[in-house]
XYZ file of C-alpha atoms in Angstrom:
664
model
C 93.385 33.614 -15.952
C 96.615 35.636 -15.769
C 94.714 38.720 -14.459
C 93.038 36.567 -11.846
C 96.349 35.249 -10.601
C 97.761 38.796 -10.384
C 94.672 39.862 -8.521
C 95.077 37.038 -6.003
C 98.745 37.881 -5.519
C 97.894 41.472 -4.830
C 95.352 40.397 -2.146
C 97.929 38.015 -0.551
C 100.662 40.702 -0.552
C 98.337 43.336 0.815
C 97.147 40.959 3.607
C 100.764 39.957 4.328
C 101.937 43.552 4.570
C 98.964 44.345 6.885
C 99.943 41.344 9.100
C 103.641 42.286 9.109
C 102.787 45.874 10.030
C 100.669 44.648 12.910
C 103.380 42.369 14.145
C 106.038 45.117 13.948
C 103.795 47.493 15.871
C 103.293 44.881 18.530
C 107.033 44.239 18.807
C 107.714 47.958 19.208
C 104.938 48.163 21.832
C 106.646 45.336 23.773
C 110.012 47.138 23.496
C 108.508 50.368 24.916
C 106.995 48.268 27.701
C 110.387 46.868 28.567
C 111.674 50.470 28.825
C 108.781 51.228 31.120
C 107.647 53.806 28.587
C 104.000 52.904 29.097
C 102.316 55.914 27.523
C 104.109 55.282 24.228
C 103.377 51.527 24.509
C 99.696 52.174 24.912
C 99.265 53.952 21.609
C 101.224 51.198 19.878
C 99.226 48.383 21.540
C 96.030 50.157 20.494
C 97.123 50.202 16.795
C 98.099 46.508 17.062
C 94.742 45.669 18.647
C 92.881 47.499 15.840
C 94.782 45.351 13.310
C 94.143 42.162 15.151
C 92.305 41.615 18.418
C 94.952 39.420 19.955
C 95.601 38.367 23.545
C 99.039 39.848 23.399
C 97.816 43.323 22.441
C 94.904 43.313 24.938
C 97.258 42.135 27.718
C 99.819 44.764 26.815
C 97.167 47.467 27.125
C 95.890 46.066 30.450
C 99.389 45.856 31.968
C 100.371 49.296 30.717
C 97.328 50.906 32.253
C 97.927 48.963 35.470
C 101.472 50.252 35.687
C 100.196 53.778 35.210
C 97.612 53.300 37.959
C 94.788 54.067 35.430
C 92.361 51.774 37.176
C 89.315 52.367 34.935
C 91.126 51.422 31.765
C 93.024 48.608 33.418
C 89.675 47.070 34.488
C 88.264 47.503 31.011
C 91.139 45.738 29.293
C 91.609 42.988 31.880
C 87.910 42.290 31.439
C 88.751 41.480 27.786
C 91.913 39.547 28.618
C 90.256 37.137 31.011
C 87.683 36.196 28.329
C 90.333 35.283 25.747
C 91.605 31.718 25.525
C 95.210 31.368 26.625
C 95.175 33.991 29.404
C 97.160 33.201 32.553
C 95.826 32.992 36.141
C 97.800 36.137 37.076
C 95.590 38.048 34.519
C 92.562 37.046 36.556
C 94.324 38.254 39.706
C 95.097 41.653 38.116
C 91.486 41.914 36.955
C 90.343 41.393 40.554
C 92.867 44.017 41.685
C 91.511 46.524 39.124
C 87.917 45.905 40.288
C 88.968 46.433 43.860
C 90.792 49.650 42.879
C 87.510 50.829 41.400
C 85.558 50.085 44.671
C 83.817 47.075 43.025
C 84.518 44.865 46.049
C 81.777 42.265 45.580
C 82.930 41.580 41.987
C 86.568 41.713 43.057
C 85.933 38.992 45.604
C 84.368 36.732 42.956
C 87.428 37.159 40.664
C 89.916 36.582 43.457
C 88.164 33.337 44.058
C 88.249 32.499 40.314
C 91.973 33.218 40.385
C 92.436 30.746 43.227
C 90.651 28.155 41.212
C 92.779 28.757 38.103
C 96.071 29.109 39.980
C 95.562 26.205 42.304
C 98.553 25.536 44.523
C 100.442 28.404 42.768
C 97.990 31.015 44.051
C 99.614 33.937 45.826
C 99.656 33.363 49.598
C 97.915 36.698 50.406
C 94.808 35.928 48.242
C 92.693 34.798 51.214
C 93.512 38.052 52.982
C 92.511 40.030 49.894
C 89.201 38.115 49.678
C 88.471 38.914 53.378
C 89.434 42.582 52.832
C 86.730 42.904 50.161
C 84.121 42.158 52.802
C 85.722 44.575 55.299
C 86.012 47.346 52.739
C 82.386 46.927 51.726
C 81.330 47.285 55.381
C 83.552 50.345 55.952
C 81.929 52.071 52.966
C 78.488 51.430 54.476
C 79.587 53.089 57.722
C 81.889 55.978 56.818
C 83.819 57.823 59.557
C 83.163 61.477 60.165
C 86.050 62.976 58.218
C 85.331 65.522 55.449
C 87.969 66.273 52.880
C 88.841 69.221 50.716
C 91.122 69.212 47.682
C 92.634 72.666 47.141
C 93.406 72.953 43.442
C 95.555 76.038 44.050
C 97.936 74.043 46.265
C 98.179 70.887 44.162
C 99.566 70.409 40.656
C 99.343 67.825 37.900
C 102.472 66.205 39.382
C 102.993 64.706 42.835
C 102.309 66.806 45.904
C 102.340 65.071 49.265
C 103.742 64.775 52.768
C 102.292 68.011 54.192
C 103.191 68.898 57.789
C 102.213 72.110 59.695
C 104.996 74.673 59.927
C 104.605 78.239 61.187
C 101.628 79.808 59.361
C 101.448 77.128 56.669
C 102.796 73.781 55.628
C 105.993 72.193 54.340
C 105.510 69.435 51.772
C 107.345 67.607 49.025
C 106.619 67.890 45.329
C 108.094 67.167 41.886
C 106.177 70.053 40.315
C 107.681 71.731 37.248
C 109.098 75.180 38.017
C 110.901 75.861 34.734
C 108.473 76.760 31.934
C 110.806 75.297 29.366
C 111.268 72.047 31.297
C 108.847 70.000 29.179
C 110.923 70.820 26.069
C 113.754 68.610 27.321
C 114.327 65.130 25.995
C 112.779 63.106 28.809
C 113.082 59.555 27.667
C 113.766 56.931 30.352
C 117.278 55.706 30.772
C 118.117 52.259 32.137
C 121.395 50.389 32.234
C 123.473 48.204 34.478
C 124.874 51.159 36.448
C 121.501 52.806 37.115
C 122.969 56.154 35.967
C 121.236 59.275 37.184
C 120.368 62.440 35.331
C 120.708 65.526 37.463
C 118.031 67.482 35.647
C 115.237 64.961 36.118
C 114.272 61.611 37.613
C 114.458 58.902 34.884
C 111.530 56.725 36.152
C 108.940 59.518 35.924
C 110.672 61.949 33.552
C 109.859 64.697 36.112
C 112.074 66.856 38.405
C 113.402 65.380 41.572
C 111.229 65.858 44.703
C 111.926 69.103 46.622
C 110.676 70.572 49.847
C 108.244 73.505 49.481
C 106.613 75.915 51.867
C 103.081 77.223 51.367
C 101.774 79.985 53.657
C 98.090 80.311 54.435
C 96.252 83.284 53.026
C 92.616 83.496 54.114
C 90.923 80.229 53.079
C 93.610 79.604 50.473
C 97.374 79.599 50.029
C 100.113 81.884 48.755
C 102.192 80.571 45.932
C 104.384 77.693 47.313
C 108.078 78.443 47.472
C 111.140 76.238 47.710
C 111.886 75.654 51.386
C 115.317 76.620 52.717
C 117.867 76.296 49.954
C 120.459 74.334 51.898
C 117.986 71.656 52.852
C 117.034 70.822 49.261
C 119.779 68.631 47.733
C 120.133 67.963 44.020
C 118.246 64.642 44.139
C 115.123 63.692 46.072
C 114.175 65.586 49.251
C 111.284 64.995 51.622
C 109.076 64.368 53.484
C 109.991 66.387 56.518
C 109.051 66.443 60.183
C 109.585 69.234 62.717
C 110.046 69.239 66.489
C 107.278 70.863 68.511
C 109.138 74.184 68.790
C 109.888 74.142 65.064
C 113.646 74.422 65.551
C 114.668 70.889 64.574
C 113.877 69.071 61.330
C 114.411 65.547 60.060
C 113.756 64.841 56.406
C 114.314 62.120 53.776
C 116.994 62.562 51.116
C 118.676 60.627 48.298
C 122.169 61.076 47.004
C 124.114 60.054 43.959
C 127.056 57.887 44.916
C 129.983 57.895 42.514
C 132.696 56.635 44.938
C 131.156 53.383 46.061
C 134.596 51.924 46.751
C 134.809 54.084 49.912
C 131.567 52.533 51.136
C 132.083 48.837 50.694
C 134.731 46.198 50.046
C 132.151 44.008 48.301
C 132.839 44.374 44.552
C 129.277 43.222 43.764
C 127.907 46.234 45.486
C 130.188 48.701 43.809
C 127.804 50.404 41.380
C 127.985 54.080 40.572
C 124.910 56.050 41.530
C 123.359 53.270 43.600
C 121.183 55.236 46.097
C 119.042 54.410 49.104
C 116.789 56.647 51.119
C 118.496 58.405 54.028
C 117.425 60.616 56.919
C 119.103 63.952 57.491
C 118.625 66.504 60.296
C 119.194 70.184 60.706
C 118.682 72.867 63.429
C 117.436 76.369 63.070
C 119.816 79.127 64.009
C 117.816 82.196 65.219
C 120.811 84.471 65.077
C 121.290 83.865 61.324
C 117.652 82.967 60.594
C 118.755 79.925 58.674
C 118.949 76.158 58.923
C 122.293 74.504 59.605
C 123.916 72.267 57.001
C 122.072 68.927 56.997
C 123.819 66.101 58.795
C 123.151 62.346 58.189
C 121.285 60.236 60.706
C 123.556 57.855 62.573
C 121.792 54.765 61.303
C 121.808 55.495 57.521
C 123.366 52.800 55.355
C 123.018 54.046 51.708
C 124.391 50.887 50.084
C 122.545 48.406 52.313
C 119.080 49.743 53.204
C 116.791 52.767 53.265
C 115.799 54.889 56.218
C 112.945 57.414 55.771
C 109.673 58.959 56.874
C 110.706 60.276 60.306
C 108.483 61.760 62.960
C 109.062 62.983 66.545
C 107.091 61.703 69.506
C 104.976 64.490 71.117
C 107.583 64.983 73.887
C 110.465 64.915 71.422
C 112.243 62.064 73.254
C 111.747 59.453 70.539
C 112.220 59.387 66.778
C 110.031 57.077 64.691
C 110.843 56.123 61.104
C 110.554 53.442 58.405
C 113.336 51.222 57.153
C 113.982 47.977 55.237
C 117.138 47.247 57.302
C 117.905 43.526 57.892
C 115.951 41.712 60.581
C 112.572 43.250 59.754
C 109.212 41.558 59.236
C 108.521 42.881 55.691
C 109.404 45.184 52.933
C 109.693 48.183 55.221
C 109.070 48.240 58.921
C 108.507 50.913 61.611
C 111.332 51.562 64.098
C 112.032 54.035 66.908
C 115.108 55.400 68.620
C 115.327 56.975 72.091
C 117.137 60.319 72.446
C 120.080 59.983 74.842
C 121.237 62.633 77.310
C 123.956 63.934 74.999
C 121.399 64.519 72.189
C 122.347 61.418 70.152
C 120.032 58.563 69.311
C 120.101 55.061 70.763
C 119.966 52.009 68.545
C 116.758 51.407 66.429
C 114.132 49.108 67.911
C 111.729 47.265 65.586
C 108.014 47.849 66.433
C 107.290 44.145 65.964
C 103.588 44.181 66.931
C 102.792 46.752 64.206
C 104.836 45.407 61.266
C 103.692 43.008 58.595
C 105.160 41.300 55.526
C 104.182 44.420 53.503
C 105.112 48.070 53.877
C 104.680 50.120 57.027
C 105.427 53.837 56.324
C 104.772 57.471 57.360
C 104.282 57.472 61.149
C 102.762 60.549 62.914
C 101.201 61.418 66.228
C 98.106 63.481 67.116
C 97.881 65.550 70.270
C 96.356 62.598 72.194
C 99.439 60.425 71.586
C 97.737 58.230 69.074
C 100.077 56.932 66.411
C 98.951 56.925 62.876
C 100.759 55.151 60.050
C 100.279 53.683 56.568
C 100.367 49.934 55.733
C 99.548 47.719 52.795
C 100.131 44.478 54.681
C 96.831 44.183 56.555
C 94.301 43.644 53.775
C 92.665 47.025 53.936
C 90.708 48.824 51.279
C 93.537 48.694 48.787
C 97.011 50.154 48.421
C 98.310 51.881 51.502
C 95.712 52.346 54.242
C 96.028 54.478 57.377
C 95.928 52.685 60.733
C 95.918 53.977 64.290
C 97.350 52.512 67.512
C 98.067 53.781 71.063
C 100.844 52.887 73.452
C 99.475 51.307 76.624
C 101.880 52.390 79.354
C 100.751 49.809 81.962
C 100.938 46.876 79.507
C 104.124 48.318 77.930
C 102.842 47.610 74.418
C 100.915 49.109 71.455
C 97.246 48.394 70.990
C 96.129 46.270 68.029
C 96.225 48.481 64.919
C 92.799 49.652 63.708
C 91.960 50.640 60.196
C 90.831 54.284 60.342
C 88.105 53.524 57.849
C 86.461 55.088 54.865
C 86.727 57.819 53.458
C 90.153 58.347 55.059
C 91.134 55.133 53.290
C 90.118 54.292 49.674
C 91.100 51.621 47.148
C 94.213 53.637 46.245
C 97.210 54.771 48.345
C 96.294 56.879 51.378
C 99.157 57.907 53.669
C 100.871 60.596 55.763
C 97.863 61.530 57.895
C 99.013 64.492 60.017
C 96.905 66.392 62.541
C 97.054 70.170 63.329
C 97.331 71.218 66.970
C 93.513 71.422 67.300
C 93.382 67.619 66.967
C 90.458 67.857 64.589
C 91.933 69.022 61.308
C 95.002 68.233 59.263
C 96.342 66.848 56.018
C 96.280 63.544 54.189
C 98.250 62.488 51.073
C 96.549 60.258 48.498
C 96.427 59.294 44.813
C 92.700 58.568 45.085
C 90.540 59.019 42.011
C 89.224 62.542 41.410
C 92.498 64.315 42.337
C 94.448 66.831 40.407
C 97.774 65.063 40.090
C 99.558 61.772 40.746
C 99.538 62.368 44.551
C 97.596 65.185 46.094
C 97.376 66.885 49.481
C 93.911 66.818 51.054
C 92.837 68.936 53.986
C 90.518 67.178 56.402
C 88.206 68.059 59.356
C 86.653 65.634 61.806
C 83.097 66.823 62.427
C 79.585 65.773 63.295
C 77.518 65.515 60.113
C 73.896 66.594 60.141
C 72.498 65.809 56.729
C 71.823 62.517 55.014
C 70.972 61.327 51.520
C 69.148 58.082 50.841
C 68.549 56.629 47.366
C 68.125 53.637 45.151
C 69.673 52.398 41.906
C 67.360 50.591 39.444
C 67.547 49.061 35.968
C 66.077 51.610 33.528
C 64.376 48.948 31.384
C 63.072 46.588 34.046
C 62.701 48.865 37.050
C 64.366 46.208 39.175
C 66.831 47.282 41.904
C 70.530 46.801 41.173
C 72.706 45.500 44.034
C 76.378 46.082 44.434
C 76.390 49.196 42.213
C 79.070 51.741 43.112
C 77.566 55.097 43.855
C 79.894 58.150 43.904
C 78.903 61.399 45.623
C 80.900 64.443 44.330
C 81.219 67.412 46.655
C 81.384 70.384 44.315
C 82.501 72.728 47.085
C 85.595 70.797 48.143
C 86.428 68.941 44.849
C 86.323 65.571 46.555
C 84.207 62.429 46.324
C 83.127 59.507 48.510
C 81.583 56.162 47.392
C 79.050 53.692 48.639
C 77.775 50.317 47.444
C 74.114 49.463 47.016
C 72.652 46.678 49.105
C 70.562 43.748 47.773
C 67.526 46.066 47.255
C 69.567 48.718 45.402
C 69.643 51.131 48.368
C 72.484 53.482 49.352
C 72.987 56.310 51.884
C 75.409 59.141 52.462
C 76.101 61.712 55.132
C 76.168 65.236 53.710
C 77.652 68.574 54.658
C 75.517 71.627 55.227
C 75.304 74.412 52.554
C 76.951 72.200 49.860
C 76.281 71.363 46.231
C 76.681 67.770 45.022
C 76.376 65.589 41.946
C 76.040 61.789 42.006
C 76.782 58.891 39.692
C 75.938 55.205 39.778
C 78.037 52.577 37.941
C 78.240 48.818 37.618
C 80.138 46.495 35.311
C 78.248 46.046 32.042
C 76.002 48.996 32.723
C 76.224 52.608 31.450
C 77.167 54.992 34.258
C 74.349 57.314 35.152
C 74.568 60.835 36.673
C 72.374 63.270 38.518
C 73.476 66.850 39.038
C 72.123 69.728 41.152
C 71.746 67.940 44.430
C 72.194 70.456 47.278
C 71.759 71.018 51.001
C 71.697 74.803 50.606
C 68.714 76.552 52.138
C 68.269 74.049 54.952
C 68.716 74.937 58.612
C 71.875 73.462 60.184
C 69.891 71.875 63.005
C 67.842 69.748 60.618
C 68.517 66.344 59.185
C 67.878 66.030 55.444
C 66.382 62.815 54.050
C 66.050 62.659 50.264
C 65.028 59.807 47.996
C 66.917 59.522 44.760
C 66.395 56.989 41.977
C 69.181 56.602 39.399
C 68.360 54.759 36.219
C 71.144 52.929 34.347
C 71.039 50.960 31.078
C 72.676 47.598 30.563
C 75.312 47.545 27.907
C 74.573 45.691 24.651
C 77.392 46.063 22.122
C 76.515 47.263 18.606
C 72.867 47.939 19.480
C 71.537 51.415 18.747
C 70.514 53.626 21.673
C 68.299 56.442 20.464
C 69.064 60.092 21.190
C 65.871 62.168 21.521
C 65.412 65.658 20.181
C 68.224 65.604 17.612
C 66.562 67.507 14.779
C 67.966 69.143 11.626
C 66.501 71.754 9.399
C 65.244 70.500 6.034
C 68.049 69.493 3.734
C 70.622 70.701 6.284
C 73.123 68.998 8.508
C 74.320 71.700 10.929
C 73.582 71.149 14.591
C 70.618 73.204 15.757
C 70.628 74.846 19.198
C 67.787 72.650 20.419
C 69.846 69.545 19.602
C 72.835 70.517 21.686
C 71.147 69.635 24.989
C 70.830 65.959 24.044
C 74.337 65.834 22.530
C 75.695 67.365 25.817
C 74.095 64.457 27.641
C 75.939 62.061 25.402
C 79.165 63.999 26.116
C 78.480 63.535 29.852
C 77.804 59.779 29.319
C 81.216 59.425 27.557
C 82.969 61.437 30.286
C 81.397 59.210 32.931
C 82.358 56.076 30.930
C 85.928 56.861 29.771
C 86.561 53.404 28.302
C 83.481 53.577 26.068
C 84.020 53.692 22.286
C 80.906 54.452 20.182
C 79.572 54.790 16.698
C 77.161 57.690 16.138
C 74.679 56.885 13.434
C 72.190 59.148 11.597
C 69.117 57.851 9.879
C 66.587 59.373 7.396
C 63.112 58.428 6.328
C 62.449 56.851 2.872
C 61.485 60.067 1.113
C 64.111 61.188 -1.422
C 66.583 59.061 -3.382
C 68.531 56.370 -1.564
C 71.883 57.831 -2.507
C 70.976 61.368 -1.472
C 69.693 60.149 1.905
C 72.869 58.223 2.496
C 75.012 61.331 1.851
C 72.752 63.560 3.955
C 72.782 61.210 6.913
C 76.575 60.848 6.722
C 76.971 64.642 6.848
C 74.577 64.804 9.789
C 76.395 62.089 11.715
C 79.777 63.795 11.027
C 78.336 67.115 12.178
C 77.151 65.566 15.488
C 80.549 63.865 15.981
C 82.330 67.162 15.317
C 80.217 68.808 18.027
C 80.967 66.044 20.581
C 84.752 66.209 19.790
C 84.654 69.991 20.282
C 83.491 69.287 23.865
C 86.737 67.452 24.648
C 85.917 63.850 23.694
C 88.882 62.118 21.999
C 88.278 61.633 18.276
C 89.463 57.994 18.550
C 86.450 57.195 20.786
C 83.742 58.092 18.305
C 82.987 57.490 14.599
C 80.328 58.852 12.322
C 78.113 56.578 10.146
C 75.259 57.661 7.924
C 72.702 54.909 7.244
C 70.308 56.883 5.124
C 67.021 54.993 4.901
C 68.584 51.474 5.180
C 67.490 50.770 8.744
C 63.857 51.774 9.254
C 62.258 50.992 12.635
C 58.824 50.464 11.043
C 57.193 49.566 7.702
C 57.759 52.990 6.057
C 60.074 51.991 3.196
C 60.078 53.199 -0.402
C 56.580 53.247 -1.948
C 54.740 52.878 1.368
C 52.199 55.479 2.470
C 52.902 56.654 5.996
C 51.858 59.578 8.197
C 54.342 62.312 9.156
C 54.545 60.793 12.616
C 55.465 57.384 11.235
C 58.136 58.920 8.940
C 59.484 60.894 11.970
C 60.244 57.621 13.778
C 62.858 56.838 11.138
C 64.464 60.277 11.192
C 66.607 59.612 14.238
C 70.151 59.746 15.655
C 71.494 56.790 17.606
C 74.715 55.745 19.172
C 75.938 52.170 19.450
C 78.592 51.026 21.897
C 81.374 49.392 19.933
C 83.763 48.701 22.844
C 83.503 49.204 26.614
């Protein structure tokens, strides 16, 4: 009796310690979230979720991934959150947002509507606009505009590179790239306190260097190594983006400063905070005698303690300056304004461009050589994030035309902004944090052109053969490192315009289905004058958790567990499946037939499973996403158990390798 009581106490203490550990991990995850240290929070929330699959842990993971703009993982975790009792209506809204960010507009629309039902009168006022935008975005994807994009990996970094404008024989852009090889060794924790103190060595929010202006010169079809642009234009805090006059001798650019003497700026004691900074515009002129830029001077309408002024551009004739600001009296979070240049070279008072502004953000104005004004906005219910719009000034009517969404693939579910044309009016640069890039923001080169090739295909269910509607199909351009997307219609059909002499790969995905891929699609070898029509069927499997999916051609030598060369092809396909489905967590199981002892078969199958897992991990798959399990002869697929006479073919059916999806 005494031993039994001790045994029960040990169990209770162990369970209690396990529970306390899980709660402590969860508390620390929440603390890291409060510090906006989301990467650290994610690993802690994952540990807490493994201990106990709670709403708090799942929601913490979903929100952390949302804050990091990791849309695939945010969707995966919010899908779990909205199925757990006790979730809030805003969780449903964020799930809809994640679906929209992943181009799943039809599903996003359904969940926005569910959010309205759950939130009732408390629903966000822009929800109807978001629902309508799902229909518009779906239609834009079906009718893409003739822009082709190229992501130059030699120009972009893993950090943010954006705001490119033509200058001389290259571009000037802004970036927080790391120049010092020892930079990552610094202690880069985030610092937050009441005074918003700044660190001069790095920006606390991102832990990266401050944005600087860079110049990259063209070299053939590529670029020379980008260099810091003009030392006296780059201040110690943020710098950029920039805009140049037509003759290249005048520049306006955005800058931030650290303010330590706020008393000299305001008599309002509530506004006297050291290091409070707002965006400001500065200008400089190029001195040809000294071959240098003059010391930057502040724009007349800066107000660093009151509001921000940024994102300047000149009108084509140089007589007007356009910019963005959140100064009082605007329509939204930031509005577009313009100033007229006076005879003495100064600028007249800012005028709000009321017909273009919304309750959201209007940013990054620019002109093409036909006097069309392009700008970015997130206040018009576009494809998602910032979208690029175009308008033209009608002289006779003395007003701007109704803004028009430029369309897909200029715009995507993410932020697309700072569209700038070269002098030819057909090519230029776009900044975007769209999926498939190299860094947080990337610079894309674009060309407007007539496309001559077309791809048509269908997406079907692998098991039933039935077409799958509203699947998201992604076409990867292997030449330009870019991708475009389309949705299938009700009969599972999709279509793309293609470039000539280009290699592609293509994937199809849909919620609760395994993403499918087809490589080696190409337009090479076709005459430019021809139009290519190709039929393509992609098969995708529906996801059933904890159900084995057989891998073919995974064979082992007798009494061995090392991976044979002929097995690597099938394992490589599994690696591709896991790469295409980054939220998938699997168990890889190995099975034997009934010949041999039960214990020996169990050990052999475990070693074989571990060997296969080791191979997959060696190909770059995170160890946390895959576990090995040897089942020996415990799960036969037929009647061939101990003592049963079977043919070699029947025994072979039980010698198999499978993977089961544990979490998706």
